[in-house]
Amino acid sequence: MGTITTTDGTEIFYKDWGSGQPIVFSHGWPLSSDDWDAQMMFFLRHGYRVIAHDRRGHGRSTQTGDGHDMDHYADDLAALTAHLDLRDAVHVGHSTGGGEVVRYLARHGQSRAAKAVLISAVPPLMVQTEANPGGLPKKVFDDIQAQVAGHRSEFYRDLPATAFYGFNRPGVEPVEAIIQNWWRQGMMGGAKAHYDGVVAFSQTDFTEDLKKITVPVLVMHGDDDQVVPYADSAPLSARLVRNGTLKTYPGFPHGMPTTQAETINADLLTFLRS
């Protein structure tokens, strides 16, 4: 574990375990690298080098007041890969982290990358516009910002207890430890970073970024995702990249890397070995 300091003075915390082909994990909003525990332990056991960082303003990284946009997120990721001199890396992004991976590959090139995986990811564009009529109304994201600004702790308890993991679905038993771990990670980060991050993940259009990606991309998404609706995300992203594969999971929720880790890890391993 360590930190790097970016050109604007932000300290980025990261974990770097093992040896072998590197897998770099980019986490979702408003969490931290800890959200990848199930994946990092699994792939470490299978002989990979596993790396994950806390996005600026999240987890143990600097709670800076600015730079909470996809360009800065991508630049921070590029700084980390350069610092560690990673080659032949597989980049895996969940939710907002999927947007970070897409912007990184488009903005900084793919010479260090072998493959990419987008899990429950926000691209191509979440918010509803004239060009994206299937997106979610901007009011949805305005309401999230209002909750972050005024009732963050309560909101961070309610979201994982309901839509994030599908614990609001009939017959699904909530797991209190998972809910509390989500809350813990969220409250480690900064309110300003999380507030601005809502705009970053919802209003960034990744269409042109996706078109630039030539490495193989696996797009994994549950069709019962209540956070990033399936129809306006995964199928579109898989078509926009040049070498994309779509894998759809019936009934799986947004947080499926945690609640369905066994299935997700096995499919990731198959993709890495292919």
Coordinates of C-alpha atoms in Angstrom, one line a residue, residues 26-168:
S26 CA -11.6 1.4 -10.4
H27 CA -14.4 1.6 -7.8
G28 CA -17.8 3.1 -7.9
W29 CA -19.3 6.2 -6.3
P30 CA -19.0 7.1 -3.4
L31 CA -16.9 4.1 -2.2
S32 CA -13.2 3.1 -2.1
S33 CA -10.8 0.5 -3.2
D34 CA -12.1 -1.7 -0.3
D35 CA -15.2 -2.4 -2.4
W36 CA -13.0 -4.7 -4.5
D37 CA -11.9 -7.0 -1.6
A38 CA -13.7 -10.0 -3.0
Q39 CA -12.1 -9.6 -6.4
M40 CA -8.6 -8.7 -5.2
M41 CA -8.4 -11.7 -2.9
F42 CA -9.7 -14.0 -5.6
F43 CA -7.3 -12.9 -8.3
L44 CA -4.4 -12.7 -6.0
R45 CA -4.9 -16.4 -5.3
H46 CA -4.9 -17.0 -9.0
G47 CA -1.5 -15.5 -9.6
Y48 CA -2.3 -12.0 -10.7
R49 CA -1.0 -8.7 -9.4
V50 CA -4.0 -6.7 -8.1
I51 CA -4.1 -2.9 -7.8
A52 CA -6.8 -0.6 -6.6
H53 CA -6.8 3.0 -5.6
D54 CA -9.1 5.4 -3.8
R55 CA -10.4 8.0 -6.2
R56 CA -9.6 11.6 -5.3
G57 CA -11.9 12.8 -2.5
H58 CA -12.8 9.2 -1.7
G59 CA -11.5 6.7 0.9
R60 CA -8.0 7.5 2.1
S61 CA -7.1 9.9 -0.7
T62 CA -7.0 13.7 -0.3
Q63 CA -10.3 15.3 0.2
T64 CA -9.5 18.0 -2.3
G65 CA -12.2 20.6 -3.1
D66 CA -11.9 20.4 -6.8
G67 CA -10.9 18.2 -9.7
H68 CA -13.9 15.9 -9.3
D69 CA -14.5 15.2 -13.0
M70 CA -13.8 12.4 -15.4
D71 CA -10.7 14.1 -16.9
H72 CA -9.1 14.4 -13.5
Y73 CA -10.1 10.8 -12.6
A74 CA -8.5 9.5 -15.8
D75 CA -5.4 11.6 -15.2
D76 CA -5.0 10.3 -11.7
L77 CA -5.4 6.7 -13.0
A78 CA -2.8 7.4 -15.7
A79 CA -0.4 8.8 -13.0
L80 CA -0.8 5.6 -11.0
T81 CA -0.2 3.3 -14.0
A82 CA 2.9 5.3 -14.9
H83 CA 4.2 5.4 -11.3
L84 CA 3.9 1.6 -11.1
D85 CA 5.1 1.2 -14.8
L86 CA 2.3 -1.2 -15.5
R87 CA 2.3 -3.1 -18.8
D88 CA -0.3 -5.5 -20.3
A89 CA -2.7 -4.4 -17.6
V90 CA -6.4 -5.3 -17.4
H91 CA -8.6 -2.4 -16.3
V92 CA -11.8 -3.2 -14.4
G93 CA -14.3 -0.5 -13.5
H94 CA -17.5 -0.7 -11.6
S95 CA -20.2 1.9 -12.1
T96 CA -18.5 5.4 -12.0
G97 CA -15.2 3.4 -12.2
G98 CA -16.3 2.1 -15.6
G99 CA -16.5 5.7 -16.8
E100 CA -13.0 6.3 -15.3
V101 CA -11.6 3.4 -17.2
V102 CA -13.2 4.4 -20.5
R103 CA -12.0 8.0 -20.2
Y104 CA -8.5 6.8 -19.2
L105 CA -8.2 4.5 -22.2
A106 CA -9.5 7.2 -24.6
R107 CA -7.5 10.1 -23.1
H108 CA -4.2 8.4 -22.4
G109 CA -4.0 5.7 -25.0
Q110 CA -3.9 1.9 -24.7
S111 CA -0.2 1.1 -24.9
R112 CA -0.2 -0.1 -21.3
A113 CA -3.5 -1.9 -21.5
A114 CA -4.4 -5.5 -22.6
K115 CA -8.1 -5.6 -21.9
A116 CA -10.9 -3.8 -20.1
V117 CA -14.0 -4.8 -18.2
L118 CA -17.0 -2.5 -17.5
I119 CA -19.2 -3.8 -14.7
S120 CA -22.6 -2.1 -14.1
A121 CA -20.9 0.9 -15.6
V122 CA -22.3 4.4 -16.3
P123 CA -21.3 4.8 -20.0
P124 CA -22.3 5.9 -22.5
L125 CA -24.4 8.6 -20.8
M126 CA -26.8 8.4 -17.8
V127 CA -28.7 11.6 -17.9
Q128 CA -31.6 12.1 -20.3
T129 CA -31.0 14.5 -23.2
E130 CA -32.5 15.0 -26.7
A131 CA -29.8 12.7 -28.0
N132 CA -30.2 10.3 -25.2
P133 CA -34.0 10.0 -24.6
G134 CA -33.7 6.7 -22.7
G135 CA -31.6 8.3 -19.9
L136 CA -32.7 9.2 -16.4
P137 CA -34.2 12.7 -15.9
K138 CA -31.7 15.3 -14.5
K139 CA -33.9 15.7 -11.4
V140 CA -32.9 12.2 -10.3
F141 CA -29.3 13.3 -10.0
D142 CA -30.3 16.7 -8.5
D143 CA -32.1 14.9 -5.8
I144 CA -29.0 12.7 -5.1
Q145 CA -26.9 15.8 -4.7
A146 CA -29.5 17.3 -2.3
Q147 CA -29.3 14.2 -0.2
V148 CA -25.4 14.3 -0.2
A149 CA -25.4 17.9 0.8
G150 CA -28.0 17.7 3.5
H151 CA -28.4 14.1 4.8
R152 CA -25.4 12.2 3.6
S153 CA -25.1 9.7 6.4
E154 CA -28.8 8.7 6.3
F155 CA -28.7 8.5 2.5
Y156 CA -25.6 6.3 2.6
R157 CA -27.5 4.0 4.9
D158 CA -30.6 3.8 2.8
L159 CA -29.1 3.3 -0.7
P160 CA -27.2 0.1 0.0
A161 CA -30.2 -1.2 2.0
T162 CA -32.5 -0.9 -1.0
A163 CA -31.6 -0.3 -4.7
F164 CA -27.8 -0.7 -4.8
Y165 CA -27.8 -4.4 -3.9
G166 CA -31.4 -5.2 -4.8
F167 CA -32.3 -5.7 -1.1
N168 CA -35.6 -4.1 -1.8

